[in-house]
Amino acid sequence: PDRDAVARWREDFPILSERVHGKPLVYLDNGATTQKPATVIEAERRYYEHTNSNVHRGVHLLSQRATETYEAARARIARFINAARPEEIVYVRGTTEAINLVAQSDVRPRVAPGDEILISAMEHHSNIVPWQIVCEQTGARLVVVPIDDRGVLDIAAYERMIGERTRIVALTHVSNALGTINPVARLIEIAHARGVPVLLDGAQAIAHLPVDVRALDCDFYAFSGHKVYGPTGIGVLYAKADRLEAMPPWQGGGDMIRSVTFERTTYNAIPWKFEAGTPNIAGAIALAAALDYVDAIGVDVIGAHEAALLAYATDAMRALPRVRLIGTADHKAGIVSFVHEDVHAHDVGTILDHHGVAARAGHHCAMPVMQRFGVPATVRASFALYNKREDIDALVAAMTEVEEVFGR
Ligand code: PMP
């Protein structure tokens, strides 16, 4: 995309005209959450102004309209990731809830003491802790595939570590702390050759690269609406229909049942048997609007734009004294994680903030990644479609002040 295209996209995001500490906002914390285009904000507003009603309940017109729009959003999401059917899309709160649902409903009932759950050393806590809970509940073992000094998964080790007792492989598609893009198609092929199902954590992939769950042949794919220009509180678990059919419900309540007596309750069909209680209706509808927005530009176009920003930012950061990049894989999404050898990440983050630069400083919910690289925290700049080269220039200018204030 040319500069004019990026400038036009920026106009779609009202928050980008905010000022912070008297400076124009430079938003480089997209890994944490993305900003929302006016169409998404408008979709929520339109829903509450014209449609608001509970779904799957009423015979009245608004309820029917709400149900239709909510279910149309499900079909929209299915199309975005090329799922075979809308029923393969389970609405959840976000990636975290999606992974917990798979852990408790699919995996927990079929693991025994000594069985293994395979993850990698670059996972977010939300793809670690739900499995540790299952391990505690069942006596299963968590097995962790190592990564190298660039932040690349050790595929030879992966092949070795998938064994007789592996019951699930759960891997991130893109690392939030390092930016690494995993070769997921190949990793799935390897697991499937041994009969092991695969869950992909797509939180950091969904807004940045095309995702085709059928081409990947993944068994589960989890993502959060808020990381793909949609609202918080809505997310997606994709699962193959036959897996969903076989999974027991995890939460009970209204909407997930077919009939209830005190003696016996029968459950609703998929995906509704996993959606107990009144859902985030407005969120689902606005998420569909976000996917419309992304598709109108093209996720491949967005990815190419972010790749150019990544190359520019990587060169710029490498030129700074005492700055070290963490995560230097060849295949990376638009994430630059770094440390200053003399200054704690939080101090760097504070100076950046005073320059209007919003970046993340911390462990990024990936403490084992920090331990792997021997750092307490990193500063992370993560890109989205509305970022421009000047944003990176602002980051670099602020880093120059970090050096002046704290450098030795
Ligand atoms: N996995 C990865 C790789 C992430 O980056 C995140 C969010 N930082 C999550 C999972 C969790 O997403 P959420 O908090 O929206 O559930």
Tab-separated table of C-alpha atoms and ligand atoms in Angstrom:
chain	number	residue	atom	x	y	z
A	1	PRO	CA	0.000	0.000	0.000
A	2	ASP	CA	1.192	3.558	-0.659
A	3	ARG	CA	1.308	6.316	1.926
A	4	ASP	CA	-2.055	7.646	0.815
A	5	ALA	CA	-3.716	4.293	1.454
A	6	VAL	CA	-2.285	4.140	4.965
A	7	ALA	CA	-3.364	7.740	5.575
A	8	ARG	CA	-6.909	6.830	4.505
A	9	TRP	CA	-6.975	3.763	6.727
A	10	ARG	CA	-5.838	5.913	9.636
A	11	GLU	CA	-8.856	8.131	9.160
A	12	ASP	CA	-11.066	5.106	9.817
A	13	PHE	CA	-9.786	4.934	13.417
A	14	PRO	CA	-11.108	7.785	15.555
A	15	ILE	CA	-8.768	7.108	18.479
A	16	LEU	CA	-5.695	7.822	16.353
A	17	SER	CA	-6.397	11.538	16.659
A	18	GLU	CA	-6.049	11.358	20.464
A	19	ARG	CA	-3.174	13.172	22.067
A	20	VAL	CA	-1.266	11.762	25.039
A	21	HIS	CA	0.954	13.922	27.234
A	22	GLY	CA	0.389	16.649	24.653
A	23	LYS	CA	1.818	14.500	21.849
A	24	PRO	CA	0.059	12.768	18.980
A	25	LEU	CA	-0.688	9.169	19.875
A	26	VAL	CA	1.741	6.666	18.370
A	27	TYR	CA	0.033	3.376	19.010
A	28	LEU	CA	2.443	0.455	18.888
A	29	ASP	CA	0.725	-1.889	21.324
A	30	ASN	CA	-1.368	-3.807	18.829
A	31	GLY	CA	-0.231	-7.154	20.166
A	32	ALA	CA	-2.116	-6.317	23.358
A	33	THR	CA	-5.174	-5.031	21.543
A	34	THR	CA	-5.954	-3.282	18.277
A	35	GLN	CA	-7.876	-0.059	17.839
A	36	LYS	CA	-11.359	-0.099	16.344
A	37	PRO	CA	-12.464	1.401	13.032
A	38	ALA	CA	-15.578	3.576	12.971
A	39	THR	CA	-17.541	0.793	11.243
A	40	VAL	CA	-17.039	-1.485	14.240
A	41	ILE	CA	-17.996	1.199	16.732
A	42	GLU	CA	-21.003	1.983	14.544
A	43	ALA	CA	-22.047	-1.685	14.366
A	44	GLU	CA	-22.234	-1.857	18.176
A	45	ARG	CA	-24.121	1.380	18.323
A	46	ARG	CA	-26.562	0.357	15.571
A	47	TYR	CA	-27.216	-2.921	17.337
A	48	TYR	CA	-28.116	-1.188	20.595
A	49	GLU	CA	-30.167	1.481	18.848
A	50	HIS	CA	-32.160	-0.751	16.515
A	51	THR	CA	-31.884	-4.414	17.428
A	52	ASN	CA	-31.085	-4.954	21.093
A	53	SER	CA	-32.949	-8.006	22.358
A	54	ASN	CA	-32.049	-11.446	23.632
A	55	VAL	CA	-31.223	-14.112	21.070
A	56	HIS	CA	-32.802	-17.529	20.530
A	57	ARG	CA	-35.630	-16.638	22.913
A	58	GLY	CA	-38.402	-14.430	21.745
A	59	VAL	CA	-40.944	-14.707	19.014
A	60	HIS	CA	-41.044	-10.930	18.835
A	61	LEU	CA	-39.498	-9.078	15.946
A	62	LEU	CA	-36.483	-7.588	17.716
A	63	SER	CA	-35.479	-10.941	19.147
A	64	GLN	CA	-35.715	-12.505	15.717
A	65	ARG	CA	-33.694	-9.689	14.236
A	66	ALA	CA	-31.053	-10.036	16.959
A	67	THR	CA	-30.867	-13.805	16.431
A	68	GLU	CA	-30.553	-13.464	12.677
A	69	THR	CA	-27.806	-10.851	12.902
A	70	TYR	CA	-25.954	-12.772	15.590
A	71	GLU	CA	-26.081	-16.002	13.575
A	72	ALA	CA	-25.162	-14.190	10.359
A	73	ALA	CA	-22.062	-12.938	12.184
A	74	ARG	CA	-21.162	-16.554	12.954
A	75	ALA	CA	-21.388	-17.395	9.250
A	76	ARG	CA	-19.252	-14.339	8.482
A	77	ILE	CA	-16.576	-15.531	10.887
A	78	ALA	CA	-16.698	-19.040	9.402
A	79	ARG	CA	-16.092	-17.537	5.970
A	80	PHE	CA	-13.164	-15.442	7.243
A	81	ILE	CA	-11.215	-18.526	8.319
A	82	ASN	CA	-12.737	-20.830	5.677
A	83	ALA	CA	-14.462	-23.140	8.148
A	84	ALA	CA	-16.698	-25.713	6.461
A	85	ARG	CA	-19.821	-24.695	8.400
A	86	PRO	CA	-20.951	-21.908	10.749
A	87	GLU	CA	-21.650	-24.578	13.396
A	88	GLU	CA	-17.892	-25.026	13.705
A	89	ILE	CA	-17.638	-21.535	15.199
A	90	VAL	CA	-18.154	-21.389	18.969
A	91	TYR	CA	-18.466	-17.925	20.453
A	92	VAL	CA	-16.307	-17.437	23.522
A	93	ARG	CA	-14.872	-14.441	25.396
A	94	GLY	CA	-11.499	-14.703	23.730
A	95	THR	CA	-8.518	-16.911	23.049
A	96	THR	CA	-8.114	-17.700	26.729
A	97	GLU	CA	-11.632	-19.033	27.096
A	98	ALA	CA	-11.352	-20.971	23.834
A	99	ILE	CA	-8.246	-22.824	25.032
A	100	ASN	CA	-9.767	-23.510	28.440
A	101	LEU	CA	-12.850	-24.921	26.726
A	102	VAL	CA	-10.761	-27.342	24.669
A	103	ALA	CA	-8.644	-28.260	27.694
A	104	GLN	CA	-11.633	-29.049	29.895
A	105	SER	CA	-14.092	-30.436	27.382
A	106	ASP	CA	-12.022	-32.181	24.727
A	107	VAL	CA	-8.771	-33.091	26.442
A	108	ARG	CA	-9.477	-33.609	30.145
A	109	PRO	CA	-11.955	-36.489	29.645
A	110	ARG	CA	-9.575	-38.448	27.430
A	111	VAL	CA	-6.261	-38.187	29.269
A	112	ALA	CA	-4.925	-40.557	31.898
A	113	PRO	CA	-1.955	-40.350	34.266
A	114	GLY	CA	1.259	-40.376	32.250
A	115	ASP	CA	-0.360	-39.081	29.049
A	116	GLU	CA	1.303	-36.046	27.511
A	117	ILE	CA	0.252	-32.598	26.400
A	118	LEU	CA	2.724	-30.995	24.023
A	119	ILE	CA	3.265	-27.235	23.892
A	120	SER	CA	6.223	-25.038	22.961
A	121	ALA	CA	8.599	-22.793	24.880
A	122	MET	CA	7.137	-19.694	23.215
A	123	GLU	CA	3.564	-19.984	24.454
A	124	HIS	CA	1.484	-17.258	26.056
A	125	HIS	CA	0.340	-18.096	29.589
A	126	SER	CA	-3.105	-18.783	28.206
A	127	ASN	CA	-1.690	-21.711	26.244
A	128	ILE	CA	0.254	-23.008	29.261
A	129	VAL	CA	-1.852	-22.672	32.376
A	130	PRO	CA	-5.064	-24.348	31.099
A	131	TRP	CA	-2.928	-27.406	30.291
A	132	GLN	CA	-1.230	-27.335	33.680
A	133	ILE	CA	-4.675	-27.375	35.247
A	134	VAL	CA	-5.611	-30.447	33.176
A	135	CYS	CA	-2.330	-32.057	34.235
A	136	GLU	CA	-3.148	-31.428	37.890
A	137	GLN	CA	-6.634	-32.824	37.407
A	138	THR	CA	-5.590	-35.968	35.549
A	139	GLY	CA	-1.953	-36.782	36.244
A	140	ALA	CA	-0.992	-35.987	32.636
A	141	ARG	CA	2.409	-34.449	31.878
A	142	LEU	CA	3.202	-31.154	30.159
A	143	VAL	CA	5.961	-31.548	27.558
A	144	VAL	CA	7.622	-28.409	26.214
A	145	VAL	CA	9.341	-28.215	22.832
A	146	PRO	CA	12.405	-25.932	23.027
A	147	ILE	CA	13.191	-22.883	20.892
A	148	ASP	CA	16.584	-21.669	19.703
A	149	ASP	CA	18.346	-18.347	20.322
A	150	ARG	CA	16.460	-16.683	17.473
A	151	GLY	CA	13.142	-17.769	18.924
A	152	VAL	CA	12.553	-20.516	16.375
A	153	LEU	CA	10.889	-23.792	17.306
A	154	ASP	CA	13.210	-26.810	17.282
A	155	ILE	CA	11.387	-28.976	14.756
A	156	ALA	CA	13.660	-31.975	15.183
A	157	ALA	CA	12.880	-31.921	18.903
A	158	TYR	CA	9.194	-31.513	18.117
A	159	GLU	CA	9.250	-34.639	15.963
A	160	ARG	CA	11.068	-36.540	18.691
A	161	MET	CA	8.812	-35.335	21.464
A	162	ILE	CA	5.494	-36.311	19.914
A	163	GLY	CA	5.123	-39.796	21.264
A	164	GLU	CA	2.769	-42.659	21.915
A	165	ARG	CA	1.280	-40.807	24.843
A	166	THR	CA	0.821	-37.376	23.275
A	167	ARG	CA	-2.884	-36.550	23.411
A	168	ILE	CA	-2.845	-33.000	22.057
A	169	VAL	CA	-0.415	-30.559	20.507
A	170	ALA	CA	-1.166	-26.930	21.404
A	171	LEU	CA	0.970	-24.323	19.664
A	172	THR	CA	0.870	-20.663	18.971
A	173	HIS	CA	0.585	-19.654	15.318
A	174	VAL	CA	2.540	-16.437	15.967
A	175	SER	CA	4.477	-15.692	19.169
A	176	ASN	CA	3.280	-12.560	20.949
A	177	ALA	CA	6.613	-12.031	22.708
A	178	LEU	CA	8.977	-12.779	19.808
A	179	GLY	CA	6.973	-12.373	16.633
A	180	THR	CA	7.989	-15.803	15.339
A	181	ILE	CA	5.606	-17.283	12.778
A	182	ASN	CA	5.537	-21.026	13.273
A	183	PRO	CA	5.421	-23.348	10.230
A	184	VAL	CA	2.051	-24.581	11.416
A	185	ALA	CA	0.980	-26.491	8.293
A	186	ARG	CA	4.048	-28.683	8.588
A	187	LEU	CA	3.714	-29.037	12.371
A	188	ILE	CA	0.107	-30.174	11.948
A	189	GLU	CA	1.108	-32.676	9.283
A	190	ILE	CA	3.695	-34.176	11.609
A	191	ALA	CA	1.217	-34.438	14.499
A	192	HIS	CA	-1.544	-35.879	12.337
A	193	ALA	CA	0.824	-38.511	10.955
A	194	ARG	CA	0.930	-39.781	14.553
A	195	GLY	CA	-2.793	-39.386	15.073
A	196	VAL	CA	-2.487	-36.399	17.431
A	197	PRO	CA	-4.934	-33.481	17.159
A	198	VAL	CA	-3.630	-29.914	17.066
A	199	LEU	CA	-4.871	-26.690	18.597
A	200	LEU	CA	-3.499	-23.421	17.243
A	201	ASP	CA	-3.502	-20.246	19.306
A	202	GLY	CA	-4.238	-17.690	16.598
A	203	ALA	CA	-4.399	-14.596	18.806
A	204	GLN	CA	-1.414	-12.943	17.120
A	205	ALA	CA	-2.018	-14.342	13.644
A	206	ILE	CA	-5.621	-13.603	12.830
A	207	ALA	CA	-5.150	-9.913	11.957
A	208	HIS	CA	-1.831	-10.334	10.210
A	209	LEU	CA	-1.861	-13.356	7.930
A	210	PRO	CA	-4.479	-15.263	5.976
A	211	VAL	CA	-5.878	-18.118	8.057
A	212	ASP	CA	-7.531	-21.052	6.294
A	213	VAL	CA	-8.455	-23.671	8.864
A	214	ARG	CA	-9.354	-26.223	6.211
A	215	ALA	CA	-6.095	-25.825	4.302
A	216	LEU	CA	-4.210	-26.049	7.609
A	217	ASP	CA	-6.378	-28.978	8.674
A	218	CYS	CA	-6.059	-27.860	12.302
A	219	ASP	CA	-8.463	-29.446	14.759
A	220	PHE	CA	-8.895	-26.280	16.822
A	221	TYR	CA	-8.161	-22.624	16.132
A	222	ALA	CA	-8.596	-19.962	18.822
A	223	PHE	CA	-8.593	-16.187	18.472
A	224	SER	CA	-9.805	-12.990	20.123
A	225	GLY	CA	-11.990	-10.390	18.443
A	226	HIS	CA	-10.159	-7.486	20.048
A	227	LYS	CA	-6.888	-8.372	18.324
A	228	VAL	CA	-8.492	-8.163	14.897
A	229	TYR	CA	-10.049	-4.687	15.201
A	230	GLY	CA	-13.163	-6.028	16.932
A	231	PRO	CA	-14.465	-5.503	20.465
A	232	THR	CA	-13.177	-7.054	23.678
A	233	GLY	CA	-15.196	-9.817	25.294
A	234	ILE	CA	-15.837	-11.774	22.104
A	235	GLY	CA	-13.667	-14.466	20.613
A	236	VAL	CA	-13.818	-17.637	18.618
A	237	LEU	CA	-13.106	-21.282	19.019
A	238	TYR	CA	-13.090	-23.027	15.660
A	239	ALA	CA	-13.250	-26.802	15.866
A	240	LYS	CA	-14.004	-29.517	13.356
A	241	ALA	CA	-17.673	-30.452	13.649
A	242	ASP	CA	-17.068	-34.086	14.574
A	243	ARG	CA	-14.821	-33.037	17.444
A	244	LEU	CA	-17.416	-30.596	18.733
A	245	GLU	CA	-20.090	-33.297	18.487
A	246	ALA	CA	-17.992	-35.590	20.641
A	247	MET	CA	-17.170	-32.971	23.278
A	248	PRO	CA	-19.367	-32.662	26.373
A	249	PRO	CA	-20.575	-29.178	27.316
A	250	TRP	CA	-18.312	-27.319	29.718
A	251	GLN	CA	-20.694	-24.741	31.202
A	252	GLY	CA	-24.363	-25.401	31.880
A	253	GLY	CA	-27.254	-22.999	31.793
A	254	GLY	CA	-29.799	-21.467	29.504
A	255	ASP	CA	-29.524	-21.673	25.727
A	256	MET	CA	-27.232	-24.710	25.748
A	257	ILE	CA	-30.056	-27.204	26.408
A	258	ARG	CA	-32.714	-28.908	24.353
A	259	SER	CA	-34.883	-29.945	27.286
A	260	VAL	CA	-34.471	-29.936	31.038
A	261	THR	CA	-36.131	-31.990	33.747
A	262	PHE	CA	-34.748	-32.765	37.182
A	263	GLU	CA	-34.145	-36.304	36.026
A	264	ARG	CA	-32.474	-35.635	32.722
A	265	THR	CA	-31.289	-32.789	30.541
A	266	THR	CA	-30.522	-33.069	26.862
A	267	TYR	CA	-28.171	-30.663	25.179
A	268	ASN	CA	-28.581	-28.369	22.253
A	269	ALA	CA	-26.860	-29.044	18.927
A	270	ILE	CA	-23.360	-27.684	18.199
A	271	PRO	CA	-22.244	-24.956	18.590
A	272	TRP	CA	-24.970	-23.823	20.996
A	273	LYS	CA	-24.341	-26.570	23.524
A	274	PHE	CA	-21.125	-24.678	24.359
A	275	GLU	CA	-22.781	-21.288	24.655
A	276	ALA	CA	-24.525	-21.241	28.027
A	277	GLY	CA	-26.191	-18.003	29.043
A	278	THR	CA	-26.822	-14.738	27.260
A	279	PRO	CA	-23.866	-14.176	24.954
A	280	ASN	CA	-22.026	-11.041	23.876
A	281	ILE	CA	-24.469	-10.377	21.049
A	282	ALA	CA	-23.289	-6.888	20.177
A	283	GLY	CA	-19.697	-8.062	20.331
A	284	ALA	CA	-20.289	-10.895	17.877
A	285	ILE	CA	-22.029	-8.571	15.444
A	286	ALA	CA	-19.295	-5.959	15.720
A	287	LEU	CA	-16.649	-8.642	15.235
A	288	ALA	CA	-18.286	-9.503	11.914
A	289	ALA	CA	-18.019	-5.810	11.000
A	290	ALA	CA	-14.324	-5.902	11.898
A	291	LEU	CA	-13.776	-8.883	9.609
A	292	ASP	CA	-15.611	-7.046	6.827
A	293	TYR	CA	-13.227	-4.161	7.367
A	294	VAL	CA	-10.144	-6.388	7.232
A	295	ASP	CA	-11.384	-8.242	4.152
A	296	ALA	CA	-12.092	-5.004	2.327
A	297	ILE	CA	-8.402	-4.126	2.620
A	298	GLY	CA	-7.156	-7.712	2.415
A	299	VAL	CA	-5.287	-9.432	5.203
A	300	ASP	CA	-2.464	-10.197	2.771
A	301	VAL	CA	-2.150	-6.476	1.961
A	302	ILE	CA	-2.099	-5.709	5.691
A	303	GLY	CA	0.530	-8.394	6.264
A	304	ALA	CA	2.757	-7.017	3.510
A	305	HIS	CA	2.469	-3.496	4.936
A	306	GLU	CA	3.402	-4.745	8.403
A	307	ALA	CA	6.313	-6.757	6.986
A	308	ALA	CA	7.720	-3.560	5.463
A	309	LEU	CA	7.333	-1.786	8.811
A	310	LEU	CA	9.043	-4.712	10.529
A	311	ALA	CA	12.052	-4.514	8.195
A	312	TYR	CA	12.289	-0.755	8.706
A	313	ALA	CA	11.961	-1.029	12.491
A	314	THR	CA	14.407	-3.920	12.756
A	315	ASP	CA	17.113	-1.925	10.941
A	316	ALA	CA	16.400	1.161	13.040
A	317	MET	CA	16.531	-0.697	16.343
A	318	ARG	CA	19.709	-2.542	15.366
A	319	ALA	CA	21.384	0.825	14.787
A	320	LEU	CA	20.701	1.956	18.379
A	321	PRO	CA	23.483	1.550	20.938
A	322	ARG	CA	22.944	-0.941	23.781
A	323	VAL	CA	19.680	-2.193	22.293
A	324	ARG	CA	19.265	-5.923	21.728
A	325	LEU	CA	16.458	-7.531	19.793
A	326	ILE	CA	14.789	-10.555	21.350
A	327	GLY	CA	13.315	-12.744	18.646
A	328	THR	CA	15.172	-12.695	15.339
A	329	ALA	CA	13.492	-15.454	13.366
A	330	ASP	CA	13.439	-15.156	9.580
A	331	HIS	CA	9.687	-15.582	9.570
A	332	LYS	CA	8.210	-12.955	11.833
A	333	ALA	CA	5.016	-11.008	12.133
A	334	GLY	CA	5.139	-7.268	12.867
A	335	ILE	CA	6.502	-7.502	16.390
A	336	VAL	CA	9.769	-6.010	17.621
A	337	SER	CA	10.736	-7.069	21.122
A	338	PHE	CA	13.885	-5.561	22.586
A	339	VAL	CA	15.851	-4.748	25.706
A	340	HIS	CA	18.189	-1.891	26.535
A	341	GLU	CA	21.244	-3.385	28.224
A	342	ASP	CA	21.361	-0.710	30.943
A	343	VAL	CA	17.750	0.356	31.390
A	344	HIS	CA	14.828	-1.682	32.679
A	345	ALA	CA	12.015	-2.182	30.188
A	346	HIS	CA	9.571	-0.357	32.455
A	347	ASP	CA	11.752	2.754	32.501
A	348	VAL	CA	12.034	2.584	28.727
A	349	GLY	CA	8.262	2.210	28.505
A	350	THR	CA	7.728	5.260	30.696
A	351	ILE	CA	9.928	7.470	28.526
A	352	LEU	CA	8.255	6.174	25.388
A	353	ASP	CA	4.888	7.024	26.929
A	354	HIS	CA	5.996	10.607	27.544
A	355	HIS	CA	6.737	10.827	23.827
A	356	GLY	CA	3.228	9.623	23.069
A	357	VAL	CA	4.510	6.197	22.090
A	358	ALA	CA	2.315	3.411	23.440
A	359	ALA	CA	4.377	0.207	23.572
A	360	ARG	CA	4.242	-2.724	25.926
A	361	ALA	CA	6.893	-3.170	28.612
A	362	GLY	CA	6.806	-6.371	30.610
A	363	HIS	CA	6.794	-10.134	30.290
A	364	HIS	CA	3.916	-10.165	27.786
A	365	CYS	CA	2.216	-13.029	29.624
A	366	ALA	CA	5.051	-15.217	28.430
A	367	MET	CA	7.332	-15.458	31.476
A	368	PRO	CA	8.976	-18.677	30.243
A	369	VAL	CA	10.054	-16.821	27.085
A	370	MET	CA	11.677	-14.135	29.243
A	371	GLN	CA	13.439	-16.869	31.242
A	372	ARG	CA	14.621	-18.539	28.026
A	373	PHE	CA	16.317	-15.311	26.954
A	374	GLY	CA	17.523	-14.408	30.445
A	375	VAL	CA	15.709	-11.088	30.668
A	376	PRO	CA	13.090	-9.956	33.192
A	377	ALA	CA	11.064	-8.103	30.587
A	378	THR	CA	11.211	-6.608	27.124
A	379	VAL	CA	9.785	-3.605	25.384
A	380	ARG	CA	7.526	-4.627	22.535
A	381	ALA	CA	6.385	-2.587	19.568
A	382	SER	CA	3.713	-4.420	17.590
A	383	PHE	CA	2.222	-3.169	14.349
A	384	ALA	CA	-1.196	-2.916	12.787
A	385	LEU	CA	-2.541	-1.745	9.447
A	386	TYR	CA	-2.646	1.927	10.526
A	387	ASN	CA	0.986	2.186	11.579
A	388	LYS	CA	3.347	4.209	9.432
A	389	ARG	CA	7.085	4.716	9.204
A	390	GLU	CA	6.797	7.929	11.213
A	391	ASP	CA	5.517	5.851	14.149
A	392	ILE	CA	8.783	3.950	14.125
A	393	ASP	CA	10.729	7.198	13.759
A	394	ALA	CA	8.950	8.443	16.888
A	395	LEU	CA	9.902	5.235	18.699
A	396	VAL	CA	13.537	5.656	17.676
A	397	ALA	CA	13.560	9.327	18.701
A	398	ALA	CA	12.201	8.380	22.105
A	399	MET	CA	14.858	5.657	22.420
A	400	THR	CA	17.491	8.318	21.820
A	401	GLU	CA	16.188	10.112	24.880
A	402	VAL	CA	16.297	6.857	26.847
A	403	GLU	CA	19.989	6.699	26.007
A	404	GLU	CA	20.497	10.357	27.024
A	405	VAL	CA	18.678	10.028	30.346
A	406	PHE	CA	19.801	6.577	31.446
A	407	GLY	CA	22.690	5.621	29.195
A	408	ARG	CA	26.170	5.547	30.542
B	1	PMP	N1	-2.348	-16.085	23.053
B	1	PMP	C1	-1.548	-15.140	22.556
B	1	PMP	C2	-0.412	-15.530	21.658
B	1	PMP	C3	-1.792	-13.807	22.884
B	1	PMP	O1	-0.983	-12.853	22.404
B	1	PMP	C4	-2.874	-13.474	23.734
B	1	PMP	C5	-3.157	-12.046	24.135
B	1	PMP	N2	-2.028	-11.304	24.515
B	1	PMP	C6	-3.665	-14.499	24.207
B	1	PMP	C7	-3.377	-15.786	23.830
B	1	PMP	C8	-4.828	-14.255	25.115
B	1	PMP	O2	-5.830	-13.556	24.481
B	1	PMP	P1	-7.062	-12.975	25.313
B	1	PMP	O3	-6.456	-12.244	26.471
B	1	PMP	O4	-7.777	-12.095	24.375
B	1	PMP	O5	-7.864	-14.153	25.754
